[in-house]
Amino acid sequence: MHITIFRTLYKHVIDHDLIERMLKRNNLMFERTSYEAGSRYKILSDTETGLLNFKKRLNEIYPQISLSL
């Protein structure tokens, strides 16, 4: 089981639905917590492959989100 946590800022991410669709496409379970400045995602993955694919795609769309690859 792999767990990754990352935060977004509203000034960086306009479309949270896009991120959530990407997570679902890679069969990743997640929890989203919203707060005033952005959102926090806790991502659970059975395999590392789906998580790596998600991170690469997220980095292409939102390079300003720091998510270690």
PDB file of C-alpha atoms in Angstrom:
ATOM      1  CA  MET A   1       0.000   0.000   0.000  1.00  0.00           C
ATOM      2  CA  HIS A   2       1.357   3.396  -0.992  1.00  0.00           C
ATOM      3  CA  ILE A   3       0.115   6.649   0.526  1.00  0.00           C
ATOM      4  CA  THR A   4       0.850  10.084  -0.897  1.00  0.00           C
ATOM      5  CA  ILE A   5      -0.362  13.422   0.431  1.00  0.00           C
ATOM      6  CA  PHE A   6      -0.226  16.670  -1.494  1.00  0.00           C
ATOM      7  CA  ARG A   7      -1.780  20.102  -1.255  1.00  0.00           C
ATOM      8  CA  THR A   8      -3.027  22.420  -3.954  1.00  0.00           C
ATOM      9  CA  LEU A   9      -3.495  26.167  -3.818  1.00  0.00           C
ATOM     10  CA  TYR A  10      -6.552  27.708  -5.425  1.00  0.00           C
ATOM     11  CA  LYS A  11      -4.378  30.187  -7.312  1.00  0.00           C
ATOM     12  CA  HIS A  12      -2.587  27.203  -8.908  1.00  0.00           C
ATOM     13  CA  VAL A  13      -5.488  24.812  -9.450  1.00  0.00           C
ATOM     14  CA  ILE A  14      -8.781  25.947 -10.890  1.00  0.00           C
ATOM     15  CA  ASP A  15     -10.259  22.581 -11.863  1.00  0.00           C
ATOM     16  CA  HIS A  16     -10.201  20.129  -8.957  1.00  0.00           C
ATOM     17  CA  ASP A  17     -12.573  17.876 -10.914  1.00  0.00           C
ATOM     18  CA  LEU A  18      -9.784  17.320 -13.450  1.00  0.00           C
ATOM     19  CA  ILE A  19      -7.434  16.085 -10.718  1.00  0.00           C
ATOM     20  CA  GLU A  20     -10.130  13.806  -9.332  1.00  0.00           C
ATOM     21  CA  ARG A  21     -10.920  12.373 -12.785  1.00  0.00           C
ATOM     22  CA  MET A  22      -7.197  11.670 -13.265  1.00  0.00           C
ATOM     23  CA  LEU A  23      -7.109   9.855  -9.918  1.00  0.00           C
ATOM     24  CA  LYS A  24     -10.140   7.751 -10.839  1.00  0.00           C
ATOM     25  CA  ARG A  25      -8.690   6.895 -14.277  1.00  0.00           C
ATOM     26  CA  ASN A  26      -5.610   5.474 -12.562  1.00  0.00           C
ATOM     27  CA  ASN A  27      -7.786   3.494 -10.114  1.00  0.00           C
ATOM     28  CA  LEU A  28      -6.490   5.448  -7.125  1.00  0.00           C
ATOM     29  CA  MET A  29      -8.590   5.895  -4.000  1.00  0.00           C
ATOM     30  CA  PHE A  30      -8.383   9.342  -2.456  1.00  0.00           C
ATOM     31  CA  GLU A  31      -9.759  11.633   0.209  1.00  0.00           C
ATOM     32  CA  ARG A  32     -10.044  15.356  -0.427  1.00  0.00           C
ATOM     33  CA  THR A  33     -10.174  17.956   2.305  1.00  0.00           C
ATOM     34  CA  SER A  34     -10.906  21.543   1.264  1.00  0.00           C
ATOM     35  CA  TYR A  35      -9.703  24.547   3.158  1.00  0.00           C
ATOM     36  CA  GLU A  36      -9.613  28.270   2.464  1.00  0.00           C
ATOM     37  CA  ALA A  37      -6.394  28.365   0.450  1.00  0.00           C
ATOM     38  CA  GLY A  38      -6.768  25.096  -1.467  1.00  0.00           C
ATOM     39  CA  SER A  39      -7.263  21.381  -1.016  1.00  0.00           C
ATOM     40  CA  ARG A  40      -5.414  18.469   0.512  1.00  0.00           C
ATOM     41  CA  TYR A  41      -5.482  15.067  -1.160  1.00  0.00           C
ATOM     42  CA  LYS A  42      -4.606  11.815   0.547  1.00  0.00           C
ATOM     43  CA  ILE A  43      -4.068   9.212  -2.171  1.00  0.00           C
ATOM     44  CA  LEU A  44      -4.053   5.478  -1.527  1.00  0.00           C
ATOM     45  CA  SER A  45      -2.651   3.091  -4.103  1.00  0.00           C
ATOM     46  CA  ASP A  46      -2.190  -0.682  -4.162  1.00  0.00           C
ATOM     47  CA  THR A  47       0.538  -0.451  -6.785  1.00  0.00           C
ATOM     48  CA  GLU A  48       3.144   2.169  -7.468  1.00  0.00           C
ATOM     49  CA  THR A  49       2.487   2.171 -11.229  1.00  0.00           C
ATOM     50  CA  GLY A  50      -0.844   4.000 -11.083  1.00  0.00           C
ATOM     51  CA  LEU A  51       0.583   6.532  -8.674  1.00  0.00           C
ATOM     52  CA  LEU A  52       3.588   7.210 -10.907  1.00  0.00           C
ATOM     53  CA  ASN A  53       1.347   7.669 -13.964  1.00  0.00           C
ATOM     54  CA  PHE A  54      -0.827  10.103 -12.027  1.00  0.00           C
ATOM     55  CA  LYS A  55       2.190  12.089 -10.787  1.00  0.00           C
ATOM     56  CA  LYS A  56       3.642  12.398 -14.298  1.00  0.00           C
ATOM     57  CA  ARG A  57       0.335  13.559 -15.772  1.00  0.00           C
ATOM     58  CA  LEU A  58      -0.269  16.008 -12.900  1.00  0.00           C
ATOM     59  CA  ASN A  59       3.218  17.435 -13.372  1.00  0.00           C
ATOM     60  CA  GLU A  60       2.481  18.025 -17.075  1.00  0.00           C
ATOM     61  CA  ILE A  61      -0.739  19.906 -16.331  1.00  0.00           C
ATOM     62  CA  TYR A  62       0.266  21.695 -13.108  1.00  0.00           C
ATOM     63  CA  PRO A  63       4.089  21.965 -12.950  1.00  0.00           C
ATOM     64  CA  GLN A  64       3.783  24.425 -10.035  1.00  0.00           C
ATOM     65  CA  ILE A  65       2.469  21.671  -7.729  1.00  0.00           C
ATOM     66  CA  SER A  66       5.423  20.055  -6.043  1.00  0.00           C
ATOM     67  CA  LEU A  67       4.893  16.323  -6.005  1.00  0.00           C
ATOM     68  CA  SER A  68       8.045  14.244  -5.801  1.00  0.00           C
ATOM     69  CA  LEU A  69       8.375  11.811  -8.690  1.00  0.00           C
TER      70      LEU A  69
END
